[in-house]
Amino acid sequence: MSNQPSAQNTTLVLFHNDLRVADNATLSKAVSLSSNGQLLLVYAPSLTDDLYKKDNRQAYCYDMMGHARQRFLSESLTALDASLMQLGNRLLYLQDNLATSDTFTQLNELIQQQHVTDICVSQTADYDQNQVYKRLQAQNPQVCWHVQATATLFDKLPLDDLPKSFTAFRKKIESNYDLLQAKEDIVICPTLKSLPPMPETLQNSREYFFAVPTFDEPIFDELPRQLPDFKGGEPNGVEHLEAYFDSDAPSIYKTTRNALDDWTHSTKFSAWLANGSLSVNVVLNRLRRYERDIVANDSTYWIWFELLWREYFYWYAAAHQQKLFWFKGIAQHSPSTQFNQKRLVQWKNCTTPYPIVNACMHQLKNTGYMSNRGRQLVASCFIHELGLDWRYGATYFEQHLIDYDVASNWGNWQYLAGVGADPRGCRQFNLNKQAQQYDPNGGFIRKWQGEV
């Protein structure tokens, strides 16, 4: 449902995982709606907090976002605010400690006070976020809603139904849509040159203006801190994208992607893709250009392969909704694992009997990052060696990963727990064998103090 722009229009953009200006269909739609009106650009970080307390996730939700993830988000929002200011507007930031009311109440008050006529949001597979949108719509029936696709290769599920496995999904997509080999680049939104102004009543009020959140610096027992190359924000994401494809790394990606610690051995796009600082369409266009200009081989194909995994889990989360968080996932039977506080604490505190797992967990806690291979090893240990309820592991990753994405994170944990999109059931790794293969000299374990 939409309406024509008029002088009375006040359009609100509610940012979520679309923290960029370039190739942002949601922002472009809002500009078209408010060309003769006013534009509110809002970020509200804790809208879903009360939902955690009402559903069955209460038992395993976390109290505070991990330091590294919080810093990366803060950097991303700072960059977004700077970009919006250059275009003539700025970011409004709602947080609980601004007033006695929570952010959801504040957002409703802002909608009513500013007589918002249209709300623009990006399509999301985040079940909790979609519940917030439904509540907002119910409380503001006079407002027209506009939903745009900004996070996926396809605006909607490109198949009649979602296959039960990634392999079937990949084969159908590659058969029906030749995105990697297509002659023309994927069309992206035109670059915005300016933005309509925010309402005059807010221009001189600093109550809602974005300010970099402050938080205590943790003490890390002489371990490395956040990886220096992970800096949040659209400009940093674009800079990294170009630096990566200006190197030889894409041509050898398939042989290096399982490395545990080296910056150049995997693409590292995930962090900027996760909060929308980087467009997946821009990434794919850059990959296609590399294949045209430099080389197309198994490694460059594997980057496309990983982008398809991301796409699959998005539609998986959209299809299964709250089942993404159920103990039995989408399976017919619950797994045999259970909650055990002592073992959970061992895993979190990096004091399990498995040095490779402890090292990976130290890396996560201190930097907010863990390699794909490391994530599989610590999840396998969590589920099989420690016999723990997989949802607690998924939640810990949610708390700390700077590249946390609800679909990829929870979908992958279900996959490894045998309650998701894997026709072969549970996947268990031989941890000693994996350590010998991927850390033969023990350098990673020593660096991240994996020996208890």
Coordinates of C-alpha atoms in Angstrom, one line a residue:
M1 CA 0.0 0.0 0.0
S2 CA 1.4 3.4 -0.8
N3 CA 0.2 7.0 -1.4
Q4 CA 1.4 9.9 -3.6
P5 CA 3.9 12.3 -2.1
S6 CA 2.5 15.7 -1.1
A7 CA 3.5 18.8 0.9
Q8 CA 2.0 17.2 4.0
N9 CA 4.0 14.0 3.8
T10 CA 6.3 13.1 6.7
T11 CA 8.2 9.9 5.9
L12 CA 10.0 7.8 8.5
V13 CA 12.8 5.4 7.7
L14 CA 13.4 2.8 10.4
F15 CA 16.9 1.5 9.9
H16 CA 17.7 -2.1 10.9
N17 CA 20.2 -4.1 9.0
D18 CA 20.5 -1.6 6.1
L19 CA 23.1 0.8 7.5
R20 CA 24.2 2.4 4.3
V21 CA 23.4 5.1 1.7
A22 CA 24.5 3.4 -1.5
D23 CA 22.2 0.8 -3.1
N24 CA 19.6 1.3 -0.4
A25 CA 16.1 0.8 -1.9
T26 CA 14.4 1.7 1.4
L27 CA 16.1 5.1 1.6
S28 CA 15.5 5.7 -2.1
K29 CA 11.8 4.9 -1.7
A30 CA 11.6 7.3 1.3
V31 CA 13.2 10.1 -0.7
S32 CA 10.6 9.7 -3.5
L33 CA 7.8 9.8 -1.0
S34 CA 9.0 12.8 0.8
S35 CA 10.3 14.9 -2.1
N36 CA 7.9 17.7 -1.1
G37 CA 7.8 16.8 2.5
Q38 CA 9.9 15.9 5.5
L39 CA 12.1 12.9 6.3
L40 CA 12.8 11.2 9.6
L41 CA 15.8 8.8 9.7
V42 CA 15.6 6.6 12.9
Y43 CA 17.6 3.8 14.5
A44 CA 16.2 2.1 17.6
P45 CA 18.5 -0.6 18.8
S46 CA 16.4 -2.3 21.5
L47 CA 13.0 -2.6 20.0
T48 CA 12.9 -6.4 20.4
D49 CA 14.1 -6.5 24.0
D50 CA 10.7 -7.0 25.5
L51 CA 9.9 -9.7 23.0
Y52 CA 12.7 -11.8 24.4
K53 CA 11.0 -11.7 27.8
K54 CA 7.6 -12.8 26.4
D55 CA 8.5 -15.8 24.3
N56 CA 10.4 -19.1 24.9
R57 CA 13.8 -17.4 24.2
Q58 CA 13.7 -15.8 27.7
A59 CA 15.8 -18.6 29.2
Y60 CA 18.7 -18.1 26.9
C61 CA 18.7 -14.5 25.9
Y62 CA 21.8 -12.4 26.9
D63 CA 21.9 -9.2 29.0
M64 CA 24.5 -7.2 27.1
M65 CA 25.9 -7.2 23.6
G66 CA 29.6 -8.2 23.4
H67 CA 32.2 -5.5 23.4
A68 CA 33.5 -6.1 19.8
R69 CA 30.1 -6.4 18.3
Q70 CA 28.9 -3.2 20.1
R71 CA 32.0 -1.3 18.9
F72 CA 31.5 -2.4 15.3
L73 CA 27.8 -1.4 15.4
S74 CA 28.8 2.0 16.9
E75 CA 31.3 2.6 14.2
S76 CA 28.7 1.6 11.6
L77 CA 26.1 4.1 13.0
T78 CA 28.7 6.8 13.2
A79 CA 29.5 6.4 9.5
L80 CA 25.9 6.3 8.6
D81 CA 25.2 9.5 10.5
A82 CA 28.1 11.2 8.8
S83 CA 26.8 10.1 5.3
L84 CA 23.3 11.3 6.1
M85 CA 24.6 14.7 7.3
Q86 CA 26.5 15.2 4.0
L87 CA 23.1 14.7 2.2
G88 CA 21.3 17.2 4.4
N89 CA 19.7 15.1 7.1
R90 CA 20.9 13.1 10.0
L91 CA 20.3 10.0 12.1
L92 CA 17.9 10.0 15.1
Y93 CA 18.9 7.5 17.7
L94 CA 16.3 6.1 20.2
Q95 CA 17.6 4.5 23.4
D96 CA 16.0 3.5 26.7
N97 CA 18.1 5.8 28.8
L98 CA 16.9 8.9 26.9
A99 CA 13.6 9.0 28.8
T100 CA 11.6 7.0 31.2
S101 CA 9.9 5.2 28.3
D102 CA 11.3 2.3 26.3
T103 CA 12.3 2.7 22.6
F104 CA 9.1 1.2 21.3
T105 CA 7.1 3.8 23.2
Q106 CA 9.4 6.6 22.1
L107 CA 9.1 5.5 18.5
N108 CA 5.3 5.6 18.7
E109 CA 5.4 9.0 20.3
L110 CA 7.7 10.3 17.5
I111 CA 5.3 8.9 14.9
Q112 CA 2.3 10.7 16.4
Q113 CA 4.1 13.9 17.3
Q114 CA 5.5 14.4 13.8
H115 CA 2.3 13.2 12.1
V116 CA 4.1 10.5 10.1
T117 CA 2.3 9.5 7.0
D118 CA 4.6 6.8 5.7
I119 CA 7.1 4.4 7.2
C120 CA 9.8 2.7 5.1
V121 CA 11.6 -0.4 6.3
S122 CA 13.8 -3.0 4.7
Q123 CA 12.6 -6.6 4.2
T124 CA 14.1 -8.8 6.9
A125 CA 14.1 -12.5 7.9
D126 CA 14.4 -11.5 11.5
Y127 CA 11.3 -12.9 13.1
D128 CA 11.5 -10.7 16.2
Q129 CA 12.0 -7.5 14.2
N130 CA 9.0 -8.4 12.0
Q131 CA 6.9 -8.8 15.2
V132 CA 7.9 -5.2 16.1
Y133 CA 6.7 -4.0 12.7
K134 CA 3.4 -5.7 13.1
R135 CA 2.9 -4.1 16.5
L136 CA 3.8 -0.7 15.1
Q137 CA 1.3 -1.2 12.2
A138 CA -1.4 -2.2 14.6
Q139 CA -0.9 0.9 16.8
N140 CA -0.6 3.3 13.8
P141 CA -3.2 2.1 11.3
Q142 CA -3.3 5.6 9.6
V143 CA 0.3 5.2 8.4
C144 CA 1.2 3.7 5.0
W145 CA 4.0 1.0 5.1
H146 CA 6.5 0.4 2.4
V147 CA 8.9 -2.6 2.4
Q148 CA 11.9 -2.9 0.2
A149 CA 14.4 -5.6 -0.4
T150 CA 18.0 -4.5 0.5
A151 CA 19.7 -7.6 1.9
T152 CA 19.3 -10.3 -0.7
L153 CA 20.1 -11.2 -4.3
F154 CA 16.3 -11.7 -4.9
D155 CA 13.5 -9.5 -3.9
K156 CA 11.4 -12.5 -3.0
L157 CA 11.9 -16.3 -2.8
P158 CA 12.9 -17.1 -6.4
L159 CA 11.4 -20.6 -6.3
D160 CA 7.9 -22.0 -5.8
D161 CA 9.0 -23.4 -2.5
L162 CA 12.2 -23.6 -0.5
P163 CA 14.2 -26.9 -0.9
K164 CA 15.0 -28.8 2.3
S165 CA 18.7 -28.7 1.6
F166 CA 21.2 -26.1 0.3
T167 CA 22.4 -28.3 -2.5
A168 CA 19.0 -28.6 -4.0
F169 CA 18.5 -24.8 -3.6
R170 CA 21.9 -24.0 -5.3
K171 CA 21.2 -26.3 -8.2
K172 CA 17.8 -24.8 -8.9
I173 CA 19.1 -21.2 -8.6
E174 CA 22.0 -21.9 -10.9
S175 CA 19.7 -23.6 -13.4
N176 CA 17.1 -20.9 -13.4
Y177 CA 19.2 -17.7 -12.7
D178 CA 22.7 -17.3 -14.1
L179 CA 23.6 -14.4 -11.9
L180 CA 27.3 -15.1 -11.8
Q181 CA 27.7 -15.4 -15.6
A182 CA 25.0 -12.9 -16.7
K183 CA 26.2 -10.3 -19.3
E184 CA 24.7 -7.3 -17.4
D185 CA 25.6 -6.3 -13.9
I186 CA 22.9 -6.4 -11.2
V187 CA 21.1 -3.1 -11.2
I188 CA 21.6 -1.1 -8.1
C189 CA 19.9 2.0 -6.8
P190 CA 21.1 5.4 -8.2
T191 CA 23.4 7.3 -5.9
L192 CA 21.5 9.9 -3.8
K193 CA 22.6 13.5 -4.1
S194 CA 20.6 15.0 -1.3
L195 CA 17.9 14.2 1.2
P196 CA 14.7 16.0 2.2
P197 CA 15.0 17.8 5.6
M198 CA 13.9 16.5 8.9
P199 CA 11.0 18.3 10.6
E200 CA 11.9 21.8 11.8
T201 CA 10.8 21.0 15.4
L202 CA 13.7 18.4 15.5
Q203 CA 16.4 20.4 13.8
N204 CA 17.4 22.3 16.9
S205 CA 16.7 19.6 19.4
R206 CA 19.5 17.3 20.3
E207 CA 17.4 14.9 22.3
Y208 CA 17.3 12.2 19.6
F209 CA 20.5 13.1 17.7
F210 CA 22.9 10.2 17.3
A211 CA 25.9 10.2 19.6
V212 CA 28.5 7.5 19.8
P213 CA 27.5 5.2 22.7
T214 CA 30.0 4.8 25.5
F215 CA 30.9 1.5 27.1
D216 CA 33.6 0.2 29.3
E217 CA 36.8 -1.1 27.8
P218 CA 37.3 -4.8 28.8
I219 CA 40.5 -6.3 30.1
F220 CA 41.7 -9.2 28.0
D221 CA 44.7 -10.8 29.8
E222 CA 47.2 -9.7 27.2
L223 CA 45.3 -11.4 24.3
P224 CA 44.9 -9.5 21.0
R225 CA 41.8 -7.2 20.9
Q226 CA 39.4 -6.5 18.0
L227 CA 41.0 -7.3 14.7
P228 CA 42.4 -3.9 13.5
D229 CA 41.0 -4.3 9.9
F230 CA 37.4 -4.7 11.2
K231 CA 36.1 -1.1 11.3
G232 CA 32.4 -0.6 11.0
G233 CA 30.7 1.6 8.5
E234 CA 29.9 1.8 4.8
P235 CA 33.1 3.6 3.7
N236 CA 35.2 0.9 5.5
G237 CA 33.2 -1.9 4.0
V238 CA 33.6 -0.5 0.5
E239 CA 37.3 0.1 1.1
H240 CA 37.8 -3.5 2.2
L241 CA 35.8 -4.8 -0.8
E242 CA 38.1 -3.0 -3.2
A243 CA 41.3 -3.9 -1.4
Y244 CA 40.3 -7.6 -1.4
F245 CA 39.5 -7.7 -5.1
D246 CA 42.6 -5.7 -5.9
S247 CA 44.7 -8.5 -4.4
D248 CA 45.3 -12.1 -5.4
A249 CA 43.2 -13.5 -2.5
P250 CA 40.0 -14.2 -4.6
S251 CA 41.9 -16.5 -6.9
I252 CA 43.1 -18.8 -4.1
Y253 CA 40.1 -18.4 -1.8
K254 CA 39.0 -22.1 -1.9
T255 CA 42.4 -23.3 -0.7
T256 CA 42.7 -20.7 2.1
R257 CA 39.2 -20.3 3.4
N258 CA 39.5 -22.8 6.2
A259 CA 42.5 -21.0 7.9
L260 CA 41.8 -20.1 11.5
D261 CA 43.4 -16.7 11.9
D262 CA 44.8 -15.0 8.8
W263 CA 43.1 -11.8 7.6
T264 CA 43.6 -12.5 3.9
H265 CA 42.6 -16.1 3.9
S266 CA 38.8 -15.4 3.7
T267 CA 36.8 -12.6 2.3
K268 CA 35.7 -11.0 5.7
F269 CA 32.7 -9.5 3.9
S270 CA 30.3 -11.0 6.4
A271 CA 30.6 -8.2 9.1
W272 CA 29.6 -5.4 6.7
L273 CA 27.0 -7.5 5.0
A274 CA 25.4 -8.5 8.3
N275 CA 24.4 -5.0 9.3
G276 CA 23.9 -3.8 5.8
S277 CA 26.9 -1.5 5.6
L278 CA 27.7 -3.3 2.4
S279 CA 25.3 -4.4 -0.4
V280 CA 25.3 -8.0 -1.5
N281 CA 24.5 -6.7 -5.0
V282 CA 27.6 -4.6 -5.0
V283 CA 29.7 -7.5 -3.8
L284 CA 28.4 -9.8 -6.5
N285 CA 29.0 -7.1 -9.2
R286 CA 32.6 -6.7 -8.0
L287 CA 33.1 -10.5 -8.0
R288 CA 31.8 -10.7 -11.6
R289 CA 34.2 -7.9 -12.6
Y290 CA 37.1 -9.8 -11.1
E291 CA 36.2 -12.9 -13.1
R292 CA 35.9 -10.8 -16.3
D293 CA 39.1 -8.8 -15.8
I294 CA 41.4 -11.1 -13.8
V295 CA 40.5 -14.8 -13.5
A296 CA 37.4 -17.1 -13.1
N297 CA 38.3 -20.3 -11.3
D298 CA 37.1 -22.7 -8.6
S299 CA 38.0 -20.1 -5.9
T300 CA 36.1 -17.2 -7.4
Y301 CA 33.1 -19.6 -7.9
W302 CA 33.4 -20.5 -4.2
I303 CA 32.9 -16.9 -3.2
W304 CA 29.6 -17.0 -5.2
F305 CA 28.9 -20.4 -3.5
E306 CA 29.2 -18.7 -0.1
L307 CA 26.9 -15.8 -1.1
L308 CA 24.3 -18.5 -2.1
W309 CA 24.6 -20.1 1.3
R310 CA 23.8 -16.7 2.8
E311 CA 20.9 -16.3 0.5
Y312 CA 19.6 -19.8 1.3
F313 CA 19.6 -19.2 5.1
Y314 CA 17.8 -15.9 4.6
W315 CA 14.9 -17.6 2.9
Y316 CA 15.2 -20.5 5.4
A317 CA 14.6 -18.1 8.3
A318 CA 11.8 -16.3 6.4
A319 CA 10.1 -19.6 5.7
H320 CA 10.4 -21.1 9.2
Q321 CA 10.0 -18.0 11.3
Q322 CA 9.9 -18.8 15.0
K323 CA 11.0 -22.4 14.4
L324 CA 14.4 -20.9 13.9
F325 CA 14.6 -20.7 17.7
W326 CA 12.9 -24.0 18.6
F327 CA 14.9 -26.7 20.3
K328 CA 13.8 -29.3 17.7
G329 CA 14.2 -26.7 14.9
I330 CA 12.3 -27.8 11.8
A331 CA 12.9 -31.5 12.7
Q332 CA 10.3 -34.0 13.8
H333 CA 12.2 -35.0 17.0
S334 CA 14.1 -33.0 19.6
P335 CA 17.8 -33.7 20.0
S336 CA 19.1 -35.6 23.0
T337 CA 21.2 -32.7 24.3
Q338 CA 20.3 -30.7 27.4
F339 CA 21.2 -27.7 29.6
N340 CA 24.2 -28.1 31.9
Q341 CA 25.4 -25.0 33.6
K342 CA 28.9 -26.3 34.5
R343 CA 29.7 -27.4 31.0
L344 CA 28.2 -24.2 29.5
V345 CA 30.5 -22.1 31.8
Q346 CA 33.5 -24.2 30.7
W347 CA 32.7 -23.6 27.1
K348 CA 32.2 -19.8 27.6
N349 CA 35.3 -19.5 29.8
C350 CA 37.5 -21.4 27.3
T351 CA 38.3 -24.2 29.8
T352 CA 37.1 -27.3 28.0
P353 CA 39.4 -30.3 27.6
Y354 CA 39.9 -29.3 23.9
P355 CA 42.6 -26.7 23.3
I356 CA 41.5 -25.9 19.7
V357 CA 38.0 -25.1 21.0
N358 CA 39.4 -23.0 23.9
A359 CA 41.6 -21.0 21.4
C360 CA 38.7 -20.3 19.1
M361 CA 36.5 -19.2 22.0
H362 CA 39.2 -16.8 23.3
Q363 CA 39.4 -15.4 19.8
L364 CA 35.7 -14.8 19.7
K365 CA 35.4 -13.2 23.1
N366 CA 38.3 -10.9 22.5
T367 CA 37.8 -9.9 18.8
G368 CA 34.2 -10.7 18.0
Y369 CA 35.4 -12.9 15.1
M370 CA 35.9 -16.6 14.5
S371 CA 36.7 -18.3 11.3
N372 CA 34.0 -20.5 9.6
R373 CA 36.1 -23.6 10.4
G374 CA 36.4 -22.5 14.0
R375 CA 32.7 -22.0 14.3
Q376 CA 32.0 -25.5 13.1
L377 CA 34.5 -26.9 15.6
V378 CA 33.3 -25.1 18.7
A379 CA 29.6 -25.8 17.8
S380 CA 30.4 -29.5 17.2
C381 CA 32.1 -29.6 20.6
F382 CA 29.2 -27.8 22.2
I383 CA 26.6 -30.2 20.8
H384 CA 28.4 -33.6 20.8
E385 CA 31.3 -33.6 23.3
L386 CA 29.6 -31.4 25.9
G387 CA 26.0 -32.5 25.0
L388 CA 24.5 -29.1 25.4
D389 CA 21.3 -27.5 24.2
W390 CA 22.4 -25.9 20.9
R391 CA 20.3 -22.7 21.4
Y392 CA 22.6 -21.5 24.2
G393 CA 25.6 -21.7 21.9
A394 CA 23.7 -19.9 19.1
T395 CA 22.8 -17.1 21.7
Y396 CA 26.4 -16.7 22.8
F397 CA 27.4 -16.3 19.1
E398 CA 24.6 -13.8 18.8
Q399 CA 26.0 -11.8 21.7
H400 CA 29.6 -11.6 20.5
L401 CA 29.9 -12.0 16.7
I402 CA 30.5 -8.8 14.9
D403 CA 29.0 -10.4 11.8
Y404 CA 26.0 -11.8 13.6
D405 CA 23.1 -12.4 11.2
V406 CA 20.0 -14.0 12.6
A407 CA 19.4 -16.3 9.6
S408 CA 23.0 -17.5 9.1
N409 CA 23.8 -17.9 12.8
W410 CA 20.7 -19.8 13.9
G411 CA 20.4 -21.7 10.6
N412 CA 24.0 -22.9 10.9
W413 CA 23.5 -24.0 14.5
Q414 CA 20.4 -26.0 13.6
Y415 CA 22.3 -27.5 10.7
L416 CA 25.1 -28.8 13.0
A417 CA 22.6 -29.9 15.7
G418 CA 20.8 -32.1 13.2
V419 CA 17.5 -30.2 13.5
G420 CA 17.8 -28.0 10.4
A421 CA 18.6 -28.0 6.7
D422 CA 20.9 -31.0 6.6
P423 CA 19.6 -34.3 5.2
R424 CA 22.5 -36.2 6.8
G425 CA 21.6 -35.2 10.4
C426 CA 24.1 -34.3 13.1
R427 CA 27.6 -33.3 12.0
Q428 CA 30.4 -34.2 14.4
F429 CA 34.0 -33.3 13.9
N430 CA 37.1 -35.1 15.3
L431 CA 38.6 -32.3 17.2
N432 CA 42.1 -33.7 17.5
K433 CA 42.2 -34.5 13.8
Q434 CA 40.9 -31.0 12.9
A435 CA 43.6 -29.4 15.2
Q436 CA 46.3 -31.4 13.5
Q437 CA 45.0 -30.4 10.0
Y438 CA 44.4 -26.7 10.6
D439 CA 46.9 -25.9 13.3
P440 CA 49.7 -28.5 12.8
N441 CA 52.3 -26.4 14.6
G442 CA 50.1 -25.3 17.4
G443 CA 50.6 -21.6 16.6
F444 CA 47.0 -20.7 16.8
I445 CA 46.4 -22.6 20.1
R446 CA 49.5 -20.9 21.6
K447 CA 48.5 -17.4 20.4
W448 CA 45.0 -17.7 21.8
Q449 CA 45.9 -19.6 24.9
G450 CA 44.0 -22.8 24.2
E451 CA 45.9 -24.9 26.7
V452 CA 44.2 -24.8 30.1

